[in-house]
Backbone atoms as SQL, in Angstrom:
CREATE TABLE atoms (id INTEGER PRIMARY KEY, chain TEXT, resi INTEGER, resn TEXT, atom TEXT, x REAL, y REAL, z REAL);
INSERT INTO atoms VALUES
  (1, 'A', 1, 'GLU', 'N', 15.418, 67.352, -23.296),
  (2, 'A', 1, 'GLU', 'CA', 15.980, 67.625, -22.035),
  (3, 'A', 1, 'GLU', 'C', 17.175, 66.743, -21.819),
  (4, 'A', 2, 'ARG', 'N', 17.075, 65.446, -22.182),
  (5, 'A', 2, 'ARG', 'CA', 18.113, 64.530, -21.850),
  (6, 'A', 2, 'ARG', 'C', 19.443, 64.918, -22.589),
  (7, 'A', 3, 'ASN', 'N', 19.311, 65.279, -23.851),
  (8, 'A', 3, 'ASN', 'CA', 20.542, 65.696, -24.580),
  (9, 'A', 3, 'ASN', 'C', 21.153, 66.964, -24.052),
  (10, 'A', 4, 'GLU', 'N', 20.299, 67.852, -23.542),
  (11, 'A', 4, 'GLU', 'CA', 20.825, 69.129, -22.955),
  (12, 'A', 4, 'GLU', 'C', 21.714, 68.878, -21.741),
  (13, 'A', 5, 'VAL', 'N', 21.329, 67.831, -21.041),
  (14, 'A', 5, 'VAL', 'CA', 22.210, 67.458, -19.844),
  (15, 'A', 5, 'VAL', 'C', 23.557, 66.983, -20.405),
  (16, 'A', 6, 'ARG', 'N', 23.505, 66.200, -21.468),
  (17, 'A', 6, 'ARG', 'CA', 24.775, 65.729, -22.086),
  (18, 'A', 6, 'ARG', 'C', 25.615, 66.831, -22.587),
  (19, 'A', 7, 'TYR', 'N', 24.941, 67.739, -23.328),
  (20, 'A', 7, 'TYR', 'CA', 25.685, 68.890, -23.858),
  (21, 'A', 7, 'TYR', 'C', 26.262, 69.804, -22.780),
  (22, 'A', 8, 'ASP', 'N', 25.521, 69.964, -21.708),
  (23, 'A', 8, 'ASP', 'CA', 26.001, 70.794, -20.570),
  (24, 'A', 8, 'ASP', 'C', 27.265, 70.101, -19.982),
  (25, 'A', 9, 'PHE', 'N', 27.237, 68.798, -19.876),
  (26, 'A', 9, 'PHE', 'CA', 28.348, 68.014, -19.327),
  (27, 'A', 9, 'PHE', 'C', 29.568, 68.178, -20.275),
  (28, 'A', 10, 'ILE', 'N', 29.313, 68.093, -21.577),
  (29, 'A', 10, 'ILE', 'CA', 30.415, 68.229, -22.529),
  (30, 'A', 10, 'ILE', 'C', 31.015, 69.629, -22.442),
  (31, 'A', 11, 'LYS', 'N', 30.186, 70.607, -22.257),
  (32, 'A', 11, 'LYS', 'CA', 30.660, 71.989, -22.128),
  (33, 'A', 11, 'LYS', 'C', 31.548, 72.122, -20.889),
  (34, 'A', 12, 'SER', 'N', 31.136, 71.539, -19.759),
  (35, 'A', 12, 'SER', 'CA', 31.850, 71.656, -18.494),
  (36, 'A', 12, 'SER', 'C', 33.190, 70.896, -18.561),
  (37, 'A', 13, 'GLU', 'N', 33.277, 69.750, -19.303),
  (38, 'A', 13, 'GLU', 'CA', 34.419, 68.919, -19.372),
  (39, 'A', 13, 'GLU', 'C', 35.363, 69.256, -20.541),
  (40, 'A', 14, 'SER', 'N', 34.904, 70.214, -21.403),
  (41, 'A', 14, 'SER', 'CA', 35.721, 70.519, -22.598),
  (42, 'A', 14, 'SER', 'C', 37.075, 71.125, -22.307),
  (43, 'A', 15, 'ALA', 'N', 37.245, 71.613, -21.096),
  (44, 'A', 15, 'ALA', 'CA', 38.564, 72.086, -20.721),
  (45, 'A', 15, 'ALA', 'C', 39.571, 70.889, -20.493),
  (46, 'A', 16, 'ASN', 'N', 39.031, 69.736, -20.120),
  (47, 'A', 16, 'ASN', 'CA', 39.877, 68.596, -19.771),
  (48, 'A', 16, 'ASN', 'C', 40.021, 67.619, -20.941),
  (49, 'A', 17, 'PHE', 'N', 38.995, 67.506, -21.821),
  (50, 'A', 17, 'PHE', 'CA', 38.984, 66.545, -22.902),
  (51, 'A', 17, 'PHE', 'C', 38.508, 67.221, -24.246),
  (52, 'A', 18, 'THR', 'N', 38.829, 66.614, -25.355),
  (53, 'A', 18, 'THR', 'CA', 38.364, 67.190, -26.540),
  (54, 'A', 18, 'THR', 'C', 36.856, 67.003, -26.740),
  (55, 'A', 19, 'VAL', 'N', 36.219, 67.925, -27.395),
  (56, 'A', 19, 'VAL', 'CA', 34.755, 67.859, -27.583),
  (57, 'A', 19, 'VAL', 'C', 34.455, 66.660, -28.421),
  (58, 'A', 20, 'VAL', 'N', 35.251, 66.310, -29.408),
  (59, 'A', 20, 'VAL', 'CA', 34.984, 65.162, -30.255),
  (60, 'A', 20, 'VAL', 'C', 34.969, 63.908, -29.405),
  (61, 'A', 21, 'MET', 'N', 35.969, 63.748, -28.497),
  (62, 'A', 21, 'MET', 'CA', 35.988, 62.548, -27.713),
  (63, 'A', 21, 'MET', 'C', 34.773, 62.510, -26.753),
  (64, 'A', 22, 'LEU', 'N', 34.435, 63.645, -26.129),
  (65, 'A', 22, 'LEU', 'CA', 33.257, 63.676, -25.270),
  (66, 'A', 22, 'LEU', 'C', 31.965, 63.383, -25.999),
  (67, 'A', 23, 'CYS', 'N', 31.808, 63.899, -27.207),
  (68, 'A', 23, 'CYS', 'CA', 30.666, 63.579, -27.986),
  (69, 'A', 23, 'CYS', 'C', 30.551, 62.075, -28.294),
  (70, 'A', 24, 'ARG', 'N', 31.648, 61.476, -28.574),
  (71, 'A', 24, 'ARG', 'CA', 31.662, 60.096, -28.903),
  (72, 'A', 24, 'ARG', 'C', 31.268, 59.279, -27.630),
  (73, 'A', 25, 'VAL', 'N', 31.849, 59.630, -26.491),
  (74, 'A', 25, 'VAL', 'CA', 31.528, 58.906, -25.224),
  (75, 'A', 25, 'VAL', 'C', 30.111, 59.115, -24.832),
  (76, 'A', 26, 'MET', 'N', 29.550, 60.370, -25.026),
  (77, 'A', 26, 'MET', 'CA', 28.169, 60.619, -24.642),
  (78, 'A', 26, 'MET', 'C', 27.154, 60.226, -25.707),
  (79, 'A', 27, 'LYS', 'N', 27.645, 59.779, -26.819),
  (80, 'A', 27, 'LYS', 'CA', 26.798, 59.287, -27.921),
  (81, 'A', 27, 'LYS', 'C', 25.871, 60.376, -28.477),
  (82, 'A', 28, 'VAL', 'N', 26.496, 61.549, -28.744),
  (83, 'A', 28, 'VAL', 'CA', 25.747, 62.592, -29.390),
  (84, 'A', 28, 'VAL', 'C', 26.561, 63.053, -30.621),
  (85, 'A', 29, 'SER', 'N', 25.957, 63.621, -31.622),
  (86, 'A', 29, 'SER', 'CA', 26.697, 64.026, -32.818),
  (87, 'A', 29, 'SER', 'C', 27.443, 65.315, -32.484),
  (88, 'A', 30, 'GLY', 'N', 28.614, 65.393, -33.093),
  (89, 'A', 30, 'GLY', 'CA', 29.450, 66.602, -32.878),
  (90, 'A', 30, 'GLY', 'C', 28.809, 67.866, -33.373),
  (91, 'A', 31, 'SER', 'N', 28.102, 67.747, -34.573),
  (92, 'A', 31, 'SER', 'CA', 27.438, 68.923, -35.116),
  (93, 'A', 31, 'SER', 'C', 26.297, 69.429, -34.243),
  (94, 'A', 32, 'ALA', 'N', 25.565, 68.485, -33.699),
  (95, 'A', 32, 'ALA', 'CA', 24.488, 68.928, -32.734),
  (96, 'A', 32, 'ALA', 'C', 25.059, 69.562, -31.497),
  (97, 'A', 33, 'CYS', 'N', 26.113, 69.008, -30.992),
  (98, 'A', 33, 'CYS', 'CA', 26.726, 69.553, -29.788),
  (99, 'A', 33, 'CYS', 'C', 27.300, 70.972, -30.068),
  (100, 'A', 34, 'TYR', 'N', 27.974, 71.149, -31.176),
  (101, 'A', 34, 'TYR', 'CA', 28.524, 72.470, -31.474),
  (102, 'A', 34, 'TYR', 'C', 27.452, 73.453, -31.758),
  (103, 'A', 35, 'SER', 'N', 26.346, 73.009, -32.375),
  (104, 'A', 35, 'SER', 'CA', 25.173, 73.876, -32.534),
  (105, 'A', 35, 'SER', 'C', 24.624, 74.305, -31.181),
  (106, 'A', 36, 'TRP', 'N', 24.434, 73.381, -30.275),
  (107, 'A', 36, 'TRP', 'CA', 23.962, 73.680, -28.957),
  (108, 'A', 36, 'TRP', 'C', 24.894, 74.656, -28.212),
  (109, 'A', 37, 'LEU', 'N', 26.181, 74.364, -28.352),
  (110, 'A', 37, 'LEU', 'CA', 27.172, 75.275, -27.667),
  (111, 'A', 37, 'LEU', 'C', 27.106, 76.703, -28.112),
  (112, 'A', 38, 'ARG', 'N', 26.847, 76.911, -29.441),
  (113, 'A', 38, 'ARG', 'CA', 26.720, 78.251, -29.980),
  (114, 'A', 38, 'ARG', 'C', 25.413, 78.849, -29.601),
  (115, 'A', 39, 'ARG', 'N', 24.276, 78.053, -29.659),
  (116, 'A', 39, 'ARG', 'CA', 22.964, 78.562, -29.458),
  (117, 'A', 39, 'ARG', 'C', 22.584, 78.654, -27.975),
  (118, 'A', 40, 'GLY', 'N', 23.086, 77.674, -27.193),
  (119, 'A', 40, 'GLY', 'CA', 22.658, 77.613, -25.795),
  (120, 'A', 40, 'GLY', 'C', 21.339, 76.794, -25.696),
  (121, 'A', 41, 'PRO', 'N', 20.890, 76.547, -24.489),
  (122, 'A', 41, 'PRO', 'CA', 19.704, 75.749, -24.327),
  (123, 'A', 41, 'PRO', 'C', 18.444, 76.397, -24.946),
  (124, 'A', 42, 'ARG', 'N', 17.589, 75.629, -25.472),
  (125, 'A', 42, 'ARG', 'CA', 16.399, 76.100, -26.065),
  (126, 'A', 42, 'ARG', 'C', 15.334, 76.553, -25.065),
  (127, 'A', 43, 'LEU', 'N', 15.319, 75.898, -23.939),
  (128, 'A', 43, 'LEU', 'CA', 14.356, 76.265, -22.895),
  (129, 'A', 43, 'LEU', 'C', 15.070, 77.036, -21.812),
  (130, 'A', 44, 'ASP', 'N', 14.418, 78.113, -21.322),
  (131, 'A', 44, 'ASP', 'CA', 14.994, 78.720, -20.166),
  (132, 'A', 44, 'ASP', 'C', 14.552, 77.950, -18.923),
  (133, 'A', 45, 'GLU', 'N', 15.090, 78.304, -17.792),
  (134, 'A', 45, 'GLU', 'CA', 14.778, 77.516, -16.607),
  (135, 'A', 45, 'GLU', 'C', 13.355, 77.479, -16.241),
  (136, 'A', 46, 'CYS', 'N', 12.582, 78.570, -16.437),
  (137, 'A', 46, 'CYS', 'CA', 11.137, 78.595, -16.139),
  (138, 'A', 46, 'CYS', 'C', 10.402, 77.644, -17.042),
  (139, 'A', 47, 'ASP', 'N', 10.740, 77.653, -18.360),
  (140, 'A', 47, 'ASP', 'CA', 10.062, 76.699, -19.271),
  (141, 'A', 47, 'ASP', 'C', 10.407, 75.276, -18.940),
  (142, 'A', 48, 'LEU', 'N', 11.628, 75.013, -18.503),
  (143, 'A', 48, 'LEU', 'CA', 12.027, 73.714, -18.189),
  (144, 'A', 48, 'LEU', 'C', 11.250, 73.207, -16.936),
  (145, 'A', 49, 'GLN', 'N', 11.071, 74.063, -15.963),
  (146, 'A', 49, 'GLN', 'CA', 10.287, 73.693, -14.769),
  (147, 'A', 49, 'GLN', 'C', 8.837, 73.361, -15.173),
  (148, 'A', 50, 'LEU', 'N', 8.250, 74.193, -16.044),
  (149, 'A', 50, 'LEU', 'CA', 6.928, 73.952, -16.527),
  (150, 'A', 50, 'LEU', 'C', 6.818, 72.592, -17.232),
  (151, 'A', 51, 'PHE', 'N', 7.786, 72.340, -18.148),
  (152, 'A', 51, 'PHE', 'CA', 7.832, 71.103, -18.848),
  (153, 'A', 51, 'PHE', 'C', 7.840, 69.895, -17.874),
  (154, 'A', 52, 'ARG', 'N', 8.680, 69.966, -16.839),
  (155, 'A', 52, 'ARG', 'CA', 8.846, 68.880, -15.907),
  (156, 'A', 52, 'ARG', 'C', 7.479, 68.709, -15.122),
  (157, 'A', 53, 'ARG', 'N', 6.851, 69.798, -14.751),
  (158, 'A', 53, 'ARG', 'CA', 5.580, 69.704, -13.995),
  (159, 'A', 53, 'ARG', 'C', 4.479, 69.067, -14.872),
  (160, 'A', 54, 'VAL', 'N', 4.405, 69.468, -16.146),
  (161, 'A', 54, 'VAL', 'CA', 3.390, 68.902, -16.997),
  (162, 'A', 54, 'VAL', 'C', 3.667, 67.385, -17.181),
  (163, 'A', 55, 'LYS', 'N', 4.960, 67.056, -17.359),
  (164, 'A', 55, 'LYS', 'CA', 5.296, 65.654, -17.564),
  (165, 'A', 55, 'LYS', 'C', 4.967, 64.835, -16.317),
  (166, 'A', 56, 'ALA', 'N', 5.255, 65.399, -15.129),
  (167, 'A', 56, 'ALA', 'CA', 4.895, 64.699, -13.872),
  (168, 'A', 56, 'ALA', 'C', 3.380, 64.527, -13.748),
  (169, 'A', 57, 'LEU', 'N', 2.660, 65.590, -14.089),
  (170, 'A', 57, 'LEU', 'CA', 1.162, 65.532, -14.023),
  (171, 'A', 57, 'LEU', 'C', 0.664, 64.426, -14.916),
  (172, 'A', 58, 'PHE', 'N', 1.232, 64.356, -16.140),
  (173, 'A', 58, 'PHE', 'CA', 0.843, 63.307, -17.087),
  (174, 'A', 58, 'PHE', 'C', 1.127, 61.943, -16.529),
  (175, 'A', 59, 'ALA', 'N', 2.298, 61.745, -15.960),
  (176, 'A', 59, 'ALA', 'CA', 2.645, 60.439, -15.414),
  (177, 'A', 59, 'ALA', 'C', 1.771, 60.039, -14.229),
  (178, 'A', 60, 'ARG', 'N', 1.436, 60.997, -13.391),
  (179, 'A', 60, 'ARG', 'CA', 0.610, 60.727, -12.214),
  (180, 'A', 60, 'ARG', 'C', -0.813, 60.299, -12.679),
  (181, 'A', 61, 'SER', 'N', -1.268, 60.769, -13.781),
  (182, 'A', 61, 'SER', 'CA', -2.542, 60.400, -14.257),
  (183, 'A', 61, 'SER', 'C', -2.568, 59.137, -15.101),
  (184, 'A', 62, 'ARG', 'N', -1.451, 58.401, -15.013),
  (185, 'A', 62, 'ARG', 'CA', -1.301, 57.117, -15.708),
  (186, 'A', 62, 'ARG', 'C', -1.432, 57.277, -17.219),
  (187, 'A', 63, 'ASN', 'N', -0.877, 58.379, -17.726),
  (188, 'A', 63, 'ASN', 'CA', -0.873, 58.664, -19.140),
  (189, 'A', 63, 'ASN', 'C', -2.277, 58.686, -19.728),
  (190, 'A', 64, 'GLY', 'N', -3.253, 59.064, -18.880),
  (191, 'A', 64, 'GLY', 'CA', -4.694, 59.037, -19.213),
  (192, 'A', 64, 'GLY', 'C', -5.250, 60.169, -20.007),
  (193, 'A', 65, 'PRO', 'N', -5.105, 61.376, -19.499),
  (194, 'A', 65, 'PRO', 'CA', -5.925, 62.452, -20.120),
  (195, 'A', 65, 'PRO', 'C', -5.414, 62.829, -21.500),
  (196, 'A', 66, 'GLY', 'N', -6.309, 63.242, -22.316),
  (197, 'A', 66, 'GLY', 'CA', -5.919, 63.766, -23.648),
  (198, 'A', 66, 'GLY', 'C', -5.517, 65.168, -23.479),
  (199, 'A', 67, 'SER', 'N', -5.458, 65.908, -24.621),
  (200, 'A', 67, 'SER', 'CA', -5.014, 67.283, -24.527),
  (201, 'A', 67, 'SER', 'C', -5.988, 68.152, -23.770),
  (202, 'A', 68, 'ARG', 'N', -7.234, 67.903, -23.870),
  (203, 'A', 68, 'ARG', 'CA', -8.270, 68.697, -23.174),
  (204, 'A', 68, 'ARG', 'C', -8.155, 68.496, -21.661),
  (205, 'A', 69, 'GLY', 'N', -7.958, 67.289, -21.271),
  (206, 'A', 69, 'GLY', 'CA', -7.791, 66.982, -19.828),
  (207, 'A', 69, 'GLY', 'C', -6.557, 67.561, -19.242),
  (208, 'A', 70, 'MET', 'N', -5.494, 67.500, -20.031),
  (209, 'A', 70, 'MET', 'CA', -4.270, 68.082, -19.557),
  (210, 'A', 70, 'MET', 'C', -4.366, 69.619, -19.466),
  (211, 'A', 71, 'MET', 'N', -5.043, 70.245, -20.401),
  (212, 'A', 71, 'MET', 'CA', -5.285, 71.718, -20.313),
  (213, 'A', 71, 'MET', 'C', -6.038, 72.102, -19.046),
  (214, 'A', 72, 'LYS', 'N', -7.048, 71.316, -18.764),
  (215, 'A', 72, 'LYS', 'CA', -7.831, 71.560, -17.537),
  (216, 'A', 72, 'LYS', 'C', -6.981, 71.433, -16.298),
  (217, 'A', 73, 'SER', 'N', -6.226, 70.344, -16.192),
  (218, 'A', 73, 'SER', 'CA', -5.377, 70.139, -15.076),
  (219, 'A', 73, 'SER', 'C', -4.319, 71.242, -14.959),
  (220, 'A', 74, 'CYS', 'N', -3.739, 71.633, -16.075),
  (221, 'A', 74, 'CYS', 'CA', -2.724, 72.687, -16.024),
  (222, 'A', 74, 'CYS', 'C', -3.339, 74.028, -15.634),
  (223, 'A', 75, 'ALA', 'N', -4.517, 74.297, -16.131),
  (224, 'A', 75, 'ALA', 'CA', -5.192, 75.579, -15.775),
  (225, 'A', 75, 'ALA', 'C', -5.481, 75.601, -14.271),
  (226, 'A', 76, 'LYS', 'N', -5.898, 74.514, -13.651),
  (227, 'A', 76, 'LYS', 'CA', -6.116, 74.393, -12.223),
  (228, 'A', 76, 'LYS', 'C', -4.798, 74.670, -11.457),
  (229, 'A', 77, 'LYS', 'N', -3.761, 74.052, -11.965),
  (230, 'A', 77, 'LYS', 'CA', -2.453, 74.201, -11.314),
  (231, 'A', 77, 'LYS', 'C', -1.957, 75.654, -11.390),
  (232, 'A', 78, 'VAL', 'N', -2.139, 76.312, -12.504),
  (233, 'A', 78, 'VAL', 'CA', -1.716, 77.691, -12.663),
  (234, 'A', 78, 'VAL', 'C', -2.488, 78.583, -11.718),
  (235, 'A', 79, 'ILE', 'N', -3.802, 78.307, -11.552),
  (236, 'A', 79, 'ILE', 'CA', -4.605, 79.094, -10.613),
  (237, 'A', 79, 'ILE', 'C', -4.075, 78.883, -9.220),
  (238, 'A', 80, 'GLU', 'N', -3.719, 77.644, -8.827),
  (239, 'A', 80, 'GLU', 'CA', -3.157, 77.422, -7.521),
  (240, 'A', 80, 'GLU', 'C', -1.842, 78.144, -7.298),
  (241, 'A', 81, 'LEU', 'N', -1.021, 78.130, -8.311),
  (242, 'A', 81, 'LEU', 'CA', 0.295, 78.774, -8.223),
  (243, 'A', 81, 'LEU', 'C', 0.151, 80.276, -8.074),
  (244, 'A', 82, 'VAL', 'N', -0.794, 80.856, -8.844),
  (245, 'A', 82, 'VAL', 'CA', -1.021, 82.309, -8.716),
  (246, 'A', 82, 'VAL', 'C', -1.559, 82.682, -7.424),
  (247, 'A', 83, 'ALA', 'N', -2.511, 81.859, -6.881),
  (248, 'A', 83, 'ALA', 'CA', -3.153, 82.137, -5.636),
  (249, 'A', 83, 'ALA', 'C', -2.133, 82.049, -4.456),
  (250, 'A', 84, 'THR', 'N', -1.164, 81.217, -4.605),
  (251, 'A', 84, 'THR', 'CA', -0.169, 81.097, -3.444),
  (252, 'A', 84, 'THR', 'C', 0.998, 82.060, -3.678),
  (253, 'A', 85, 'GLY', 'N', 0.973, 82.815, -4.758),
  (254, 'A', 85, 'GLY', 'CA', 1.997, 83.821, -4.977),
  (255, 'A', 85, 'GLY', 'C', 3.269, 83.226, -5.622),
  (256, 'A', 86, 'TYR', 'N', 3.257, 81.968, -6.015),
  (257, 'A', 86, 'TYR', 'CA', 4.406, 81.388, -6.622),
  (258, 'A', 86, 'TYR', 'C', 4.719, 81.929, -7.980),
  (259, 'A', 87, 'VAL', 'N', 3.630, 82.290, -8.688),
  (260, 'A', 87, 'VAL', 'CA', 3.743, 82.892, -10.053),
  (261, 'A', 87, 'VAL', 'C', 3.053, 84.173, -10.086),
  (262, 'A', 88, 'ASN', 'N', 3.558, 85.135, -10.811),
  (263, 'A', 88, 'ASN', 'CA', 2.871, 86.437, -10.925),
  (264, 'A', 88, 'ASN', 'C', 1.738, 86.353, -11.918);
């Protein structure tokens, strides 16, 4: 996620500066940046939201639950989201 923010910034500023210079300033490799620019982000917006929610859930639990505990918590959250109509 963090590098995608950098790559997105590089994309937006590439009209004003060279990609090589922006990559150097943002401390990312040029080949990875060009690859991202061709490919686009790996996660769509929905997946990115899900990733952030799971990460926040993990942080709130003080990095405690293992994979089974996280799955239970995520399943409860999905049921809540479906019940409220947030997710189909």
